[in-house]
Coordinates of C-alpha atoms in Angstrom, one line a residue:
M26 CA 143.8 -90.2 68.3
T27 CA 141.7 -91.7 71.1
Q28 CA 138.1 -90.6 71.2
P29 CA 136.9 -89.3 74.6
P30 CA 134.5 -91.7 76.3
L31 CA 130.8 -91.1 76.0
Q32 CA 129.4 -89.5 79.2
S33 CA 125.9 -90.0 80.3
T34 CA 123.9 -87.3 82.1
P35 CA 120.3 -87.1 83.4
L36 CA 120.0 -83.5 82.3
A37 CA 122.1 -81.4 80.0
L38 CA 121.6 -77.6 79.8
V39 CA 123.3 -76.4 76.7
G40 CA 124.0 -72.7 76.6
A41 CA 124.0 -70.1 79.3
G42 CA 121.5 -67.7 77.7
H43 CA 119.0 -65.6 79.6
A44 CA 116.4 -68.4 79.9
H45 CA 118.8 -70.9 81.5
L46 CA 120.2 -68.2 83.9
V47 CA 116.7 -67.4 85.0
A48 CA 115.8 -71.1 85.3
L49 CA 118.9 -71.8 87.5
R50 CA 118.0 -68.9 89.7
C51 CA 114.4 -70.1 90.1
W52 CA 115.7 -73.5 91.2
Y53 CA 118.1 -71.8 93.7
D54 CA 115.2 -69.8 95.2
R55 CA 113.0 -72.9 95.4
D56 CA 115.9 -75.0 97.0
F57 CA 115.4 -77.5 94.1
S58 CA 118.4 -79.7 93.3
P59 CA 118.5 -81.1 89.8
P60 CA 119.7 -84.7 89.5
V61 CA 123.2 -85.6 90.3
G62 CA 125.3 -85.5 87.1
T63 CA 123.4 -82.6 85.6
V64 CA 125.7 -80.5 83.3
L65 CA 125.6 -76.9 82.0
I66 CA 127.6 -76.7 78.7
N67 CA 128.8 -73.3 77.6
P68 CA 131.6 -72.0 75.4
E69 CA 132.9 -69.6 78.1
P70 CA 133.1 -69.6 81.9
E71 CA 130.9 -66.6 82.1
A72 CA 127.6 -65.3 80.6
W73 CA 127.7 -61.8 79.1
Y74 CA 124.5 -59.8 79.7
S75 CA 123.7 -58.3 76.3
G76 CA 121.6 -55.4 77.7
M77 CA 124.8 -53.8 79.2
M78 CA 127.1 -54.2 76.2
P79 CA 126.5 -50.7 74.7
G80 CA 127.2 -49.3 78.2
L81 CA 130.4 -51.2 78.3
L82 CA 131.6 -49.9 75.0
A83 CA 130.6 -46.3 75.9
G84 CA 132.7 -46.6 79.1
R85 CA 130.0 -46.7 81.8
Y86 CA 130.7 -50.3 82.8
R87 CA 133.7 -52.5 83.4
P88 CA 133.7 -56.0 81.9
D89 CA 133.1 -57.6 85.3
D90 CA 130.0 -55.5 85.7
C91 CA 128.4 -57.1 82.6
A92 CA 129.3 -60.8 83.1
I93 CA 128.0 -63.5 85.4
A94 CA 130.5 -66.2 86.5
L95 CA 128.9 -69.5 85.9
E96 CA 131.0 -71.8 88.2
P97 CA 129.6 -70.3 91.5
L98 CA 126.0 -70.4 90.2
C99 CA 126.4 -74.1 89.0
A100 CA 128.2 -75.1 92.3
S101 CA 125.3 -73.7 94.3
L102 CA 123.0 -76.2 92.6
G103 CA 125.4 -79.2 92.3
I104 CA 125.6 -78.8 88.5
E105 CA 128.9 -79.5 86.7
L106 CA 130.0 -76.6 84.4
V107 CA 131.5 -77.9 81.1
I108 CA 133.4 -75.4 79.0
G109 CA 132.8 -76.3 75.3
R110 CA 130.9 -75.4 72.2
L111 CA 128.2 -77.6 70.8
A112 CA 129.3 -78.9 67.4
E113 CA 126.8 -81.6 66.6
L114 CA 123.5 -82.8 68.0
N115 CA 121.7 -86.1 67.3
A116 CA 118.2 -85.5 68.6
D117 CA 117.0 -89.1 68.3
Q118 CA 119.7 -90.2 70.7
R119 CA 120.0 -86.9 72.6
L120 CA 123.7 -87.2 71.8
L121 CA 125.9 -84.1 72.0
R122 CA 129.3 -83.7 70.5
L123 CA 131.4 -80.7 71.5
D124 CA 134.0 -79.0 69.3
D125 CA 136.9 -80.8 71.2
G126 CA 135.4 -84.2 70.6
R127 CA 133.8 -84.8 74.0
Q128 CA 130.4 -86.5 73.9
Y129 CA 127.4 -86.4 76.2
Q130 CA 124.2 -88.4 76.1
A131 CA 121.3 -86.8 78.0
E132 CA 118.1 -88.3 79.3
L133 CA 116.6 -84.8 79.2
L134 CA 118.0 -82.0 77.1
S135 CA 117.4 -78.2 77.2
L136 CA 118.8 -75.9 74.5
N137 CA 119.4 -72.2 75.0
I138 CA 122.2 -71.7 72.5
G139 CA 121.3 -68.4 71.0
S140 CA 121.7 -67.7 67.3
S141 CA 124.4 -67.1 64.7
P142 CA 125.1 -63.9 62.7
A143 CA 123.7 -63.9 59.1
C144 CA 126.0 -65.5 56.5
L145 CA 127.6 -63.0 54.1
L146 CA 129.2 -63.6 50.8
Q147 CA 132.7 -62.2 51.0
D148 CA 136.2 -62.6 49.7
G149 CA 138.0 -61.9 52.9
S150 CA 139.1 -58.5 51.9
L151 CA 137.5 -56.7 54.8
P152 CA 137.4 -57.8 58.5
V153 CA 133.9 -58.9 59.6
I154 CA 133.2 -58.9 63.3
P155 CA 129.8 -60.4 64.5
A156 CA 128.1 -58.5 67.4
K157 CA 127.6 -61.9 69.1
P158 CA 129.4 -63.6 70.8
F159 CA 130.2 -60.3 72.4
A160 CA 133.6 -61.2 73.7
A161 CA 135.1 -61.0 70.2
L162 CA 133.6 -57.6 69.4
Y163 CA 134.8 -56.3 72.8
Q164 CA 138.4 -57.4 72.2
Q165 CA 138.4 -55.8 68.7
W166 CA 136.9 -52.6 70.1
R167 CA 139.7 -52.4 72.7
L168 CA 142.2 -52.5 69.8
W169 CA 140.4 -49.7 68.0
R170 CA 140.2 -47.7 71.2
D171 CA 143.8 -48.2 72.2
G172 CA 145.1 -47.5 68.7
R173 CA 143.8 -44.0 69.1
A174 CA 143.5 -43.6 65.3
P175 CA 140.2 -42.8 63.7
V176 CA 138.5 -45.9 62.2
N177 CA 135.7 -46.1 59.5
L178 CA 133.2 -48.7 60.6
A179 CA 130.1 -50.1 58.9
L180 CA 127.4 -51.8 61.0
A181 CA 124.8 -54.1 59.3
G182 CA 121.5 -54.2 61.1
A183 CA 118.3 -52.2 61.7
G184 CA 117.2 -53.4 65.1
P185 CA 117.9 -52.3 68.7
A186 CA 121.3 -53.9 68.9
A187 CA 122.6 -52.3 65.8
F188 CA 121.2 -48.9 66.8
E189 CA 122.7 -49.0 70.3
L190 CA 126.1 -50.3 69.1
A191 CA 126.3 -47.6 66.5
L192 CA 125.8 -44.9 69.1
A193 CA 128.2 -46.6 71.6
L194 CA 130.9 -46.9 69.0
Q195 CA 130.5 -43.3 67.9
A196 CA 130.8 -42.1 71.6
S197 CA 133.8 -44.2 72.4
L198 CA 135.9 -43.9 69.2
P199 CA 136.4 -40.1 68.8
N200 CA 136.7 -38.8 65.2
S201 CA 135.7 -42.2 63.8
R202 CA 133.2 -42.6 61.0
I203 CA 130.2 -44.9 61.8
S204 CA 127.7 -45.9 59.1
L205 CA 124.6 -48.1 59.7
I206 CA 123.1 -50.2 56.9
G207 CA 119.7 -51.8 57.4
S208 CA 117.4 -53.8 55.1
T209 CA 114.3 -52.5 56.8
P210 CA 113.3 -49.2 58.3
L211 CA 115.3 -48.5 61.5
L212 CA 113.6 -50.0 64.6
A213 CA 110.7 -51.2 62.5
R214 CA 109.0 -53.1 65.4
H215 CA 108.8 -49.9 67.4
P216 CA 106.4 -46.9 67.3
S217 CA 106.9 -44.4 64.5
T218 CA 107.6 -41.6 67.0
L219 CA 110.5 -43.6 68.4
Q220 CA 111.8 -44.4 64.9
R221 CA 111.8 -40.7 63.9
R222 CA 113.6 -39.8 67.2
A223 CA 116.2 -42.6 66.6
L224 CA 116.9 -41.4 63.1
R225 CA 117.3 -37.8 64.3
L226 CA 119.8 -39.0 67.0
L227 CA 121.9 -40.8 64.3
H228 CA 121.9 -37.6 62.2
E229 CA 122.9 -35.5 65.1
R230 CA 125.8 -37.8 65.9
G231 CA 127.0 -37.9 62.3
I232 CA 126.0 -41.5 61.7
D233 CA 124.6 -42.3 58.3
Y234 CA 121.7 -44.7 57.9
Q235 CA 121.5 -46.5 54.6
L236 CA 118.2 -48.3 53.9
D237 CA 119.4 -51.1 51.6
Q238 CA 120.3 -54.8 51.7
L239 CA 123.9 -55.7 52.3
T240 CA 124.6 -58.6 49.9
G241 CA 128.3 -59.2 50.2
I242 CA 131.9 -57.9 50.2
R243 CA 134.2 -57.7 47.2
Q244 CA 137.7 -56.1 47.1
G245 CA 137.0 -54.2 50.3
R246 CA 133.7 -52.8 49.0
L247 CA 130.3 -53.4 50.6
L248 CA 127.9 -54.6 47.9
L249 CA 124.2 -53.5 48.3
A250 CA 121.1 -54.9 46.6
S251 CA 120.5 -51.5 44.9
G252 CA 123.7 -51.8 43.0
I253 CA 125.5 -49.3 45.2
E254 CA 129.1 -50.2 46.3
L255 CA 130.4 -48.5 49.5
E256 CA 134.1 -48.3 50.1
G257 CA 136.6 -46.8 52.6
F258 CA 135.7 -48.9 55.6
D259 CA 138.2 -50.6 58.0
A260 CA 135.8 -53.2 59.2
L261 CA 132.2 -54.4 59.2
V262 CA 130.2 -55.2 62.4
L263 CA 127.3 -57.7 61.8
A264 CA 124.4 -56.9 64.1
T265 CA 121.7 -58.4 61.8
G266 CA 118.8 -60.6 62.8
A267 CA 119.1 -64.1 64.3
Q268 CA 120.1 -67.1 62.1
P269 CA 119.9 -70.6 63.5
H270 CA 123.0 -72.6 64.2
A271 CA 123.9 -75.3 61.6
C272 CA 124.0 -78.0 64.3
Q273 CA 120.3 -77.7 65.1
Q274 CA 119.3 -77.8 61.4
T275 CA 121.1 -81.1 61.0
S276 CA 120.0 -82.6 64.3
G277 CA 116.8 -84.3 63.3
L278 CA 114.7 -81.8 65.3
R279 CA 111.7 -80.4 63.7
C280 CA 112.4 -76.8 62.7
D281 CA 110.5 -74.0 61.2
P282 CA 111.1 -72.9 57.6
L283 CA 114.0 -70.6 58.8
G284 CA 115.7 -73.4 60.7
F285 CA 114.7 -72.5 64.3
I286 CA 113.7 -75.3 66.6
A287 CA 109.9 -75.7 66.6
V288 CA 108.5 -75.9 70.1
D289 CA 105.0 -75.9 71.7
S290 CA 103.7 -73.5 74.3
C291 CA 105.5 -75.5 77.0
L292 CA 108.8 -74.9 75.2
R293 CA 109.1 -78.6 74.3
S294 CA 110.2 -79.8 70.8
L295 CA 107.4 -80.7 68.5
S296 CA 109.3 -83.7 67.4
H297 CA 111.2 -84.9 70.5
S298 CA 109.4 -84.8 73.8
A299 CA 112.6 -85.0 75.9
I300 CA 114.1 -81.9 74.4
L301 CA 113.2 -78.3 75.3
A302 CA 114.4 -75.2 73.6
S303 CA 114.2 -71.5 74.4
G304 CA 115.5 -68.1 73.5
D305 CA 116.9 -67.2 70.0
C306 CA 117.4 -70.8 68.9
A307 CA 113.7 -71.7 69.2
K308 CA 110.5 -70.7 67.4
V309 CA 108.1 -70.2 70.2
P310 CA 104.4 -69.7 69.3
D311 CA 103.2 -66.1 69.3
S312 CA 106.6 -64.8 70.2
H313 CA 109.6 -63.2 68.4
H314 CA 113.3 -63.2 69.2
C315 CA 114.2 -60.6 71.9
G316 CA 115.8 -60.6 75.3
V317 CA 112.6 -59.8 77.1
H318 CA 110.9 -63.0 75.9
A319 CA 114.0 -65.1 76.6
V320 CA 114.0 -63.9 80.2
R321 CA 110.3 -64.6 80.7
Q322 CA 110.7 -68.0 79.2
G323 CA 113.2 -68.9 81.9
Q324 CA 110.4 -69.2 84.6
T325 CA 108.4 -71.6 82.4
L326 CA 111.6 -73.5 81.6
A327 CA 112.4 -73.9 85.3
D328 CA 108.9 -75.2 85.9
N329 CA 108.8 -77.6 83.0
L330 CA 112.2 -79.1 83.4
Q331 CA 111.4 -79.7 87.1
A332 CA 108.0 -81.1 86.1
L333 CA 109.5 -83.6 83.6
L334 CA 112.1 -84.7 86.1
C335 CA 109.3 -85.2 88.7
Q336 CA 106.7 -86.6 86.2
Q337 CA 104.3 -83.7 86.8
P338 CA 102.1 -81.7 84.3
L339 CA 103.8 -79.0 82.3
Q340 CA 103.0 -75.2 82.3
R341 CA 102.4 -73.1 79.3
Y342 CA 104.4 -70.1 78.4
Q343 CA 102.2 -67.1 77.7
P344 CA 104.2 -64.3 75.9
Q345 CA 103.2 -60.7 76.6
S346 CA 101.5 -59.0 73.7
R347 CA 103.6 -55.9 74.5
T348 CA 107.3 -55.9 75.5
L349 CA 109.3 -53.1 77.1
A350 CA 112.3 -51.9 75.2
L351 CA 114.9 -49.6 76.7
L352 CA 117.6 -48.4 74.3
D353 CA 120.8 -46.8 75.6
T354 CA 121.8 -43.8 73.5
S355 CA 125.3 -43.3 75.0
D356 CA 124.7 -39.7 76.0
G357 CA 123.2 -40.1 79.5
R358 CA 119.8 -40.8 78.1
A359 CA 117.8 -43.7 76.7
L360 CA 114.7 -44.4 74.5
L361 CA 111.7 -46.3 75.7
S362 CA 108.9 -48.1 73.8
Y363 CA 106.0 -50.2 75.1
G364 CA 103.4 -51.1 72.5
P365 CA 102.4 -47.8 70.9
L366 CA 104.0 -45.7 73.6
A367 CA 107.4 -44.0 73.3
A368 CA 109.5 -41.8 75.6
A369 CA 113.0 -40.6 76.1
G370 CA 115.2 -39.0 78.7
R371 CA 117.6 -39.4 81.5
W372 CA 115.0 -41.0 83.7
V373 CA 114.7 -43.8 81.1
R374 CA 118.5 -44.4 81.2
W375 CA 118.3 -44.5 85.0
W376 CA 115.5 -47.1 84.8
K377 CA 117.4 -49.2 82.3
T378 CA 120.5 -49.1 84.5
W379 CA 118.5 -50.2 87.5
L380 CA 116.9 -53.1 85.7
D381 CA 120.2 -54.2 84.1
T382 CA 122.3 -54.1 87.3
R383 CA 119.4 -55.8 89.2
F384 CA 119.4 -58.7 86.6
I385 CA 123.2 -59.2 87.0
S386 CA 123.0 -59.0 90.8
R387 CA 120.1 -61.4 91.0
H388 CA 121.7 -64.1 88.8
R389 CA 125.1 -64.2 90.5
A390 CA 125.6 -66.8 93.2
Q391 CA 125.2 -65.3 96.6

């Protein structure tokens, strides 16, 4: 089989995550054109906006409402869109190999490839659907919905994504049984008042919350660290915390103990100065993995990629000490947390809808 020729590019943007979308929009607003031959590599021709996924499952949005077509955005900046998934990275050579064998060598490289669901020991006896990439979960959800038969679903996770998905699935799949399993208290990063309200909501909707560590699947049973075995489920949805992609751990890039790419406050790799990383794939100083931080990193990423191309000083990313979280509860309301503050109501859902739809509208090519 003939190997595809190696293609050279002055700048490769890998992944259409929040940070890259924001960076591209910043360049568009500045009328900045990246070098001829710049590529954006992404597994799909569109970028799904994760903040609207629960609303899509709950029936408030159509798929087109929640996705940003990448081709028009790239075309507006003279960037080539390459549909493919990163399979291997050699950081020393800045060499990228895609899953179909195509190879790219970049002078400057920016990674915004997200994360993988946690690995789970299993024997294949129960379907396991990761919450990301969302397209696969959405297709499976449509099969459950169109089948019109009740399903018994387990969700693994204790963060905002797992909480929102549990409520959205319960609202959209009538008479189905939804159970949530988390290894930490529900919404542990949020105020205790919000945690109590969230647990009460789950109880009111008939959703069980099991505080335990899911360790594996055997003969259709969910195995928990406490020794309990749960059975009777039709599928497991994984909405657990971020896990680094295997390709970045074998790339030669310096990573933190968990395998995330170690970067400085300018989002530049600590080991390779011509490689930047942002979002869930990176370990950014004084920051944790969440969509709000990824969006805010986009502005700094736009500044610093442009600065490196133009040989100018880099800017530092300064994460906020507090981040705003708006959680859709699939009943016309939403929950809010900001530092120690918590609130709930229809007005919160209205605010969330306004912010989400504004993000989509702003990052689509005009």
